[in-house]
Amino acid sequence: MLQTLGLLLGCQLAGEFIARGLGLPIPGPVLGLVILLAALTLLPNLSSSLRPTIRVILAHLSLMFVPAGVGVIWNLEVLSSDWVALLVILTLSTVLSMLVTVATFIAMKRLMVRWVK
Amino acid sequence: MNNFVNLWSYLSTTPLLWLTATIGAYLVAEKISERLRNPPWANPVLISVALLSPILIFTNTNYGTYFEGAQFIHFLLGPATVALALPLWDNRATIQKSVVPILCALVAGSAVAAGSAILLAQAFDLPMNVLLSLAPKSTTAPVALGISEAIGGIPTLTAVLVILTGIIGAIIVTPLMNILSITDWQARGFAAGVAAHGIGTARAFKVNPIAGAYAGIAMALNALLTSLIVPILLKWLT
């Protein structure tokens, strides 16, 4: 468990180093994800030792959103003036994104089948 | 009475109280959600916030004091994002099998999720900091918070918008796909993951295991892509 935590933090730290050092707009943890993916490609055996701890972390992902979510009660003035607009935007944007994703996925799948034939 | 006042002034200055309260609220929220058989609207994050907010308001606690305790949990979002590499690695064979539909649908869906939010925010004449907080709403919260911070949004607002997006997506995905009579579970799951991240993924797993796996792939890939695509879209559209 401690080794896995150390490795996750190490990847994140390396990611922050690269992101801030090169002035990239990508969050450090996302680069850390890429670094861990590269490490897994080089050392496939790593995955079995990481799995137990990572399973626990990802199972409780929801907990980690609570502090930021609670933060909204000190930001109520932002939400209260625009909340109708925000709800409309979120719903429309989510429907649009789902439609485009599903249509592209099915269209490309059919195209690939035809192409292979 | 005096003792109680002393106790409160001690507790309210250590991180212990709000750290414990946050974990406690989450455990209660999980139980409530389970009791209700995990419907998409009874999201554990939403319930936790609903449980903690009145206590914080009643005790007149400011954000700085609350966050002193809660930061230990908030901090874990970083390592949790890195940890998403493992499900991606575990699903690499599946990804390789349908790499073209996956990548095309990912780019199209991710661009529409962020782009439509930016354009709609402009149409509704929302302030710039709200628009920036809205742009990364379809990606998983730790990544969305990082993007929001990097581009000048309000991370706490982003957190709420991300969670609302997830709940909205989880509620509409099944009826929407059924109306369009789409029966391809891979495509349905992938759409849920791109548009509604982890909450959409959890929903997809409840409906169909193949849909769940594809939603998980979509969520992890979208975490990567959104951070690249949002700054580009902002340059084009604003």
XYZ file of C-alpha atoms in Angstrom:
355
model
C 0.000 0.000 0.000
C 2.735 2.435 0.983
C 4.733 1.583 -2.142
C 1.702 2.207 -4.349
C 0.989 5.539 -2.654
C 4.633 6.487 -3.043
C 4.583 5.600 -6.722
C 1.318 7.516 -7.354
C 2.701 10.593 -5.586
C 6.016 10.225 -7.414
C 4.219 10.143 -10.786
C 2.155 13.180 -9.798
C 5.261 15.047 -8.656
C 7.055 14.244 -11.914
C 3.936 15.399 -13.788
C 3.840 18.704 -11.877
C 7.541 19.172 -12.550
C 7.088 18.745 -16.293
C 3.824 20.738 -16.506
C 5.109 23.714 -14.531
C 8.660 23.514 -15.831
C 7.508 23.651 -19.449
C 4.526 25.921 -18.729
C 2.015 23.390 -20.131
C -1.725 23.986 -19.527
C -2.167 20.281 -18.595
C -2.736 19.491 -14.882
C 0.238 17.721 -13.263
C -1.814 14.652 -12.190
C -2.897 14.050 -15.827
C 0.761 13.965 -16.905
C 1.322 11.705 -13.888
C -1.322 9.355 -15.344
C 0.615 9.246 -18.632
C 3.871 8.580 -16.759
C 2.283 5.700 -14.811
C 0.861 4.301 -18.063
C 4.364 4.399 -19.565
C 5.763 2.701 -16.455
C 3.145 -0.068 -16.762
C 4.056 -0.589 -20.421
C 7.732 -0.967 -19.499
C 7.094 -3.071 -16.376
C 3.825 -5.040 -16.821
C 4.393 -6.893 -13.528
C 3.875 -3.634 -11.671
C 0.109 -3.812 -12.278
C -0.586 -6.682 -9.860
C 1.179 -4.976 -6.961
C -0.648 -1.678 -7.631
C -4.104 -3.171 -8.054
C -5.243 -3.678 -4.401
C -4.504 -0.108 -3.266
C -5.740 1.510 -6.487
C -8.970 -0.468 -6.260
C -9.610 1.035 -2.801
C -8.756 4.558 -3.971
C -11.014 4.397 -7.045
C -13.869 2.794 -5.081
C -13.953 5.887 -2.847
C -13.429 8.462 -5.575
C -16.731 10.113 -4.597
C -15.430 10.978 -1.100
C -12.630 13.077 -2.588
C -15.120 15.393 -4.328
C -16.883 16.290 -1.072
C -14.534 19.098 0.158
C -14.729 20.892 -3.212
C -18.474 20.251 -3.395
C -19.007 21.717 0.080
C -17.112 24.808 -1.127
C -20.209 25.847 -3.037
C -21.931 27.200 0.084
C -19.338 29.983 0.114
C -19.924 30.531 -3.627
C -23.710 30.644 -3.519
C -23.863 34.148 -4.978
C -22.324 32.830 -8.238
C -24.817 29.964 -8.496
C -27.906 31.820 -7.303
C -27.866 34.440 -10.068
C -27.228 31.986 -12.896
C -28.539 28.634 -11.730
C -31.352 28.342 -14.301
C -28.979 29.179 -17.158
C -26.389 26.743 -15.770
C -28.890 23.872 -15.517
C -30.127 24.486 -19.091
C -26.534 24.637 -20.377
C -25.487 21.466 -18.533
C -28.499 19.497 -19.809
C -28.250 20.675 -23.448
C -24.489 20.230 -23.557
C -24.678 16.728 -22.046
C -27.378 15.588 -24.513
C -25.453 17.056 -27.479
C -22.207 15.420 -26.394
C -23.875 12.022 -25.919
C -25.567 12.179 -29.341
C -22.350 13.144 -31.145
C -20.325 10.492 -29.289
C -22.771 7.656 -29.954
C -23.252 8.661 -33.629
C -19.494 8.906 -34.277
C -18.797 5.611 -32.517
C -21.415 3.665 -34.514
C -20.542 5.356 -37.833
C -16.810 4.607 -37.448
C -17.503 1.034 -36.376
C -19.575 0.441 -39.546
C -16.979 2.145 -41.693
C -14.248 -0.103 -40.247
C -16.314 -3.252 -40.912
C -16.840 -2.197 -44.543
C -13.194 -1.253 -44.882
C -11.978 -4.621 -43.595
C -14.250 -6.425 -46.106
C -20.992 25.636 29.800
C -17.551 27.190 30.050
C -16.007 23.797 29.390
C -18.120 23.383 26.302
C -17.025 26.771 24.978
C -13.397 25.800 25.617
C -13.922 22.484 23.893
C -15.474 24.183 20.864
C -12.720 26.774 20.599
C -10.213 23.919 20.696
C -12.026 21.741 18.143
C -12.720 24.561 15.736
C -9.013 25.330 15.445
C -7.751 21.802 14.685
C -8.159 19.975 11.362
C -9.530 16.953 13.273
C -13.153 18.096 13.522
C -13.892 18.821 9.853
C -11.794 15.939 8.578
C -13.838 13.547 10.708
C -17.104 15.291 9.803
C -16.353 14.978 6.077
C -15.605 11.258 6.275
C -18.593 10.706 8.579
C -20.982 12.558 6.255
C -19.717 10.519 3.306
C -20.213 7.209 5.147
C -23.788 8.212 6.040
C -24.396 9.382 2.445
C -23.187 6.041 1.067
C -25.547 4.187 3.400
C -28.488 6.384 2.358
C -27.675 5.883 -1.330
C -27.448 2.100 -0.830
C -30.769 2.023 1.049
C -32.420 3.767 -1.905
C -30.764 1.177 -4.208
C -28.358 3.664 -5.789
C -30.676 5.685 -8.025
C -28.682 8.216 -10.133
C -30.218 11.219 -8.327
C -29.163 10.003 -4.841
C -25.499 10.706 -5.514
C -23.245 10.237 -2.426
C -21.369 13.492 -3.076
C -24.593 15.470 -3.296
C -25.940 13.901 -0.086
C -22.642 14.547 1.761
C -22.734 18.217 0.768
C -26.373 18.427 1.840
C -25.475 16.917 5.240
C -22.407 19.099 5.881
C -23.668 22.456 4.606
C -26.279 23.140 7.315
C -23.753 22.207 10.043
C -21.160 24.579 8.591
C -23.691 27.392 8.197
C -25.152 26.814 11.680
C -21.693 26.887 13.347
C -20.721 29.928 11.264
C -17.585 28.138 10.033
C -15.651 29.826 7.234
C -14.183 28.035 4.228
C -10.601 28.375 5.446
C -11.379 26.615 8.736
C -13.361 23.842 7.045
C -10.712 23.335 4.395
C -7.918 23.050 6.955
C -9.416 19.661 7.847
C -10.897 18.725 4.481
C -7.691 19.432 2.547
C -6.312 15.996 3.457
C -9.150 14.382 1.507
C -9.105 16.994 -1.257
C -5.393 16.341 -1.738
C -6.065 12.691 -2.651
C -7.732 13.779 -5.913
C -4.239 14.123 -7.414
C -3.005 10.566 -6.739
C -6.504 9.285 -7.638
C -6.167 10.842 -11.103
C -2.792 9.162 -11.564
C -4.423 5.888 -10.448
C -6.800 5.996 -13.464
C -3.830 4.704 -15.483
C -4.476 1.202 -14.118
C -8.042 0.688 -15.519
C -6.760 2.059 -18.847
C -3.896 -0.447 -18.752
C -6.230 -3.296 -17.760
C -8.511 -2.538 -20.740
C -5.731 -2.101 -23.302
C -6.762 -5.168 -25.352
C -10.360 -3.895 -25.650
C -9.106 -0.448 -26.617
C -6.828 -1.868 -29.302
C -9.689 -3.859 -30.824
C -11.817 -0.806 -31.520
C -9.210 1.915 -31.516
C -10.619 3.899 -34.478
C -14.236 4.256 -33.229
C -12.915 4.961 -29.723
C -10.545 7.755 -30.744
C -12.957 9.391 -33.220
C -15.911 9.289 -30.814
C -13.677 10.552 -28.005
C -12.422 13.601 -29.928
C -15.891 14.450 -31.308
C -17.732 13.934 -28.016
C -15.150 15.704 -25.877
C -15.004 18.706 -28.229
C -18.811 18.991 -28.290
C -19.045 18.640 -24.480
C -16.614 21.515 -23.856
C -17.384 23.566 -27.002
C -21.162 23.555 -26.549
C -20.751 24.564 -22.895
C -18.547 27.522 -23.910
C -20.911 28.644 -26.706
C -24.037 28.248 -24.564
C -22.398 30.186 -21.713
C -21.765 33.023 -24.183
C -25.331 32.808 -25.476
C -26.608 33.136 -21.890
C -24.201 36.031 -21.312
C -22.573 34.393 -18.271
C -19.517 36.062 -16.680
C -16.108 34.920 -17.932
C -15.080 33.167 -14.687
C -18.319 31.129 -14.780
C -17.702 30.223 -18.445
C -14.180 29.076 -17.569
C -15.527 27.025 -14.649
C -18.060 25.406 -16.993
C -15.704 24.408 -19.840
C -14.170 21.254 -18.244
C -17.499 20.005 -16.744
C -17.612 16.669 -18.595
C -14.324 15.306 -17.316
C -13.740 13.593 -13.994
C -13.640 16.014 -11.042
C -9.928 15.897 -10.094
C -8.965 16.712 -13.679
C -11.735 19.295 -14.101
C -10.600 21.093 -10.927
C -7.014 21.143 -12.206
C -8.102 22.544 -15.585
C -10.389 25.128 -13.983
C -7.542 26.291 -11.753
C -5.108 26.432 -14.687
C -7.385 28.495 -16.980
C -8.678 30.911 -14.316
C -12.064 29.440 -13.389
C -13.524 28.945 -9.893
C -12.564 25.369 -8.830
C -15.361 25.074 -6.240
C -17.964 26.061 -8.850
C -16.410 23.609 -11.312
C -16.724 20.853 -8.712
C -20.460 21.465 -8.392
C -20.957 21.723 -12.167
C -19.016 18.485 -12.720
C -21.135 16.628 -10.187
C -24.372 18.074 -11.622
C -23.252 17.088 -15.141
C -22.627 13.540 -13.946
C -26.047 13.291 -12.314
C -27.848 14.811 -15.334
C -25.976 12.464 -17.683
C -26.683 9.388 -15.550
C -30.406 10.216 -15.465
C -30.837 10.905 -19.199
C -28.511 8.371 -20.834
C -30.807 5.320 -20.695
C -34.058 7.011 -21.850
C -32.172 8.992 -24.536
C -30.530 5.897 -26.042
C -33.787 3.916 -25.836
C -35.744 6.635 -27.686
C -33.131 6.538 -30.462
C -33.285 2.696 -30.320
C -29.495 2.406 -30.052
C -28.696 -1.157 -28.979
C -24.885 -1.074 -29.289
C -23.731 -1.347 -25.644
C -20.197 -0.269 -26.491
C -21.441 2.969 -28.066
C -23.988 3.632 -25.298
C -21.423 3.138 -22.542
C -18.781 5.178 -24.323
C -21.195 8.120 -24.656
C -22.015 7.943 -20.931
C -18.304 8.030 -20.028
C -17.404 10.914 -22.369
C -20.334 13.158 -21.391
C -20.832 12.208 -17.724
C -17.447 10.880 -16.447
C -17.414 8.730 -13.272
C -21.072 9.137 -12.339
C -22.088 8.191 -15.901
C -19.671 5.251 -15.716
C -21.167 4.014 -12.452
C -24.601 4.208 -14.082
C -23.401 2.330 -17.196
C -22.014 -0.506 -15.026
C -25.461 -0.907 -13.447
C -27.159 -1.189 -16.871
C -24.713 -3.458 -18.723
C -21.152 -4.716 -18.036
C -19.903 -4.006 -21.580
C -21.364 -0.500 -21.410
C -19.601 -0.052 -18.056
C -16.193 -1.100 -19.373
C -16.485 1.251 -22.363
C -17.679 4.088 -20.123
C -14.606 3.596 -17.920
C -12.314 3.733 -20.949
C -14.079 6.876 -22.172
C -13.796 8.569 -18.776
C -10.053 7.914 -18.458
C -9.282 8.950 -22.052
C -11.440 12.053 -21.714
C -9.493 13.039 -18.601
C -6.429 13.193 -20.830
C -8.059 14.851 -23.831
C -10.113 17.541 -22.046
C -7.036 19.161 -20.556
C -5.570 19.452 -24.071
C -8.758 20.461 -25.864
C -10.209 23.071 -23.475
C -7.398 25.652 -23.858
C -7.600 25.263 -27.681
C -11.408 25.635 -27.762
C -11.207 28.682 -25.486
C -8.807 30.328 -27.914
C -11.113 29.606 -30.884
C -14.483 30.326 -29.338
C -13.930 33.273 -27.007
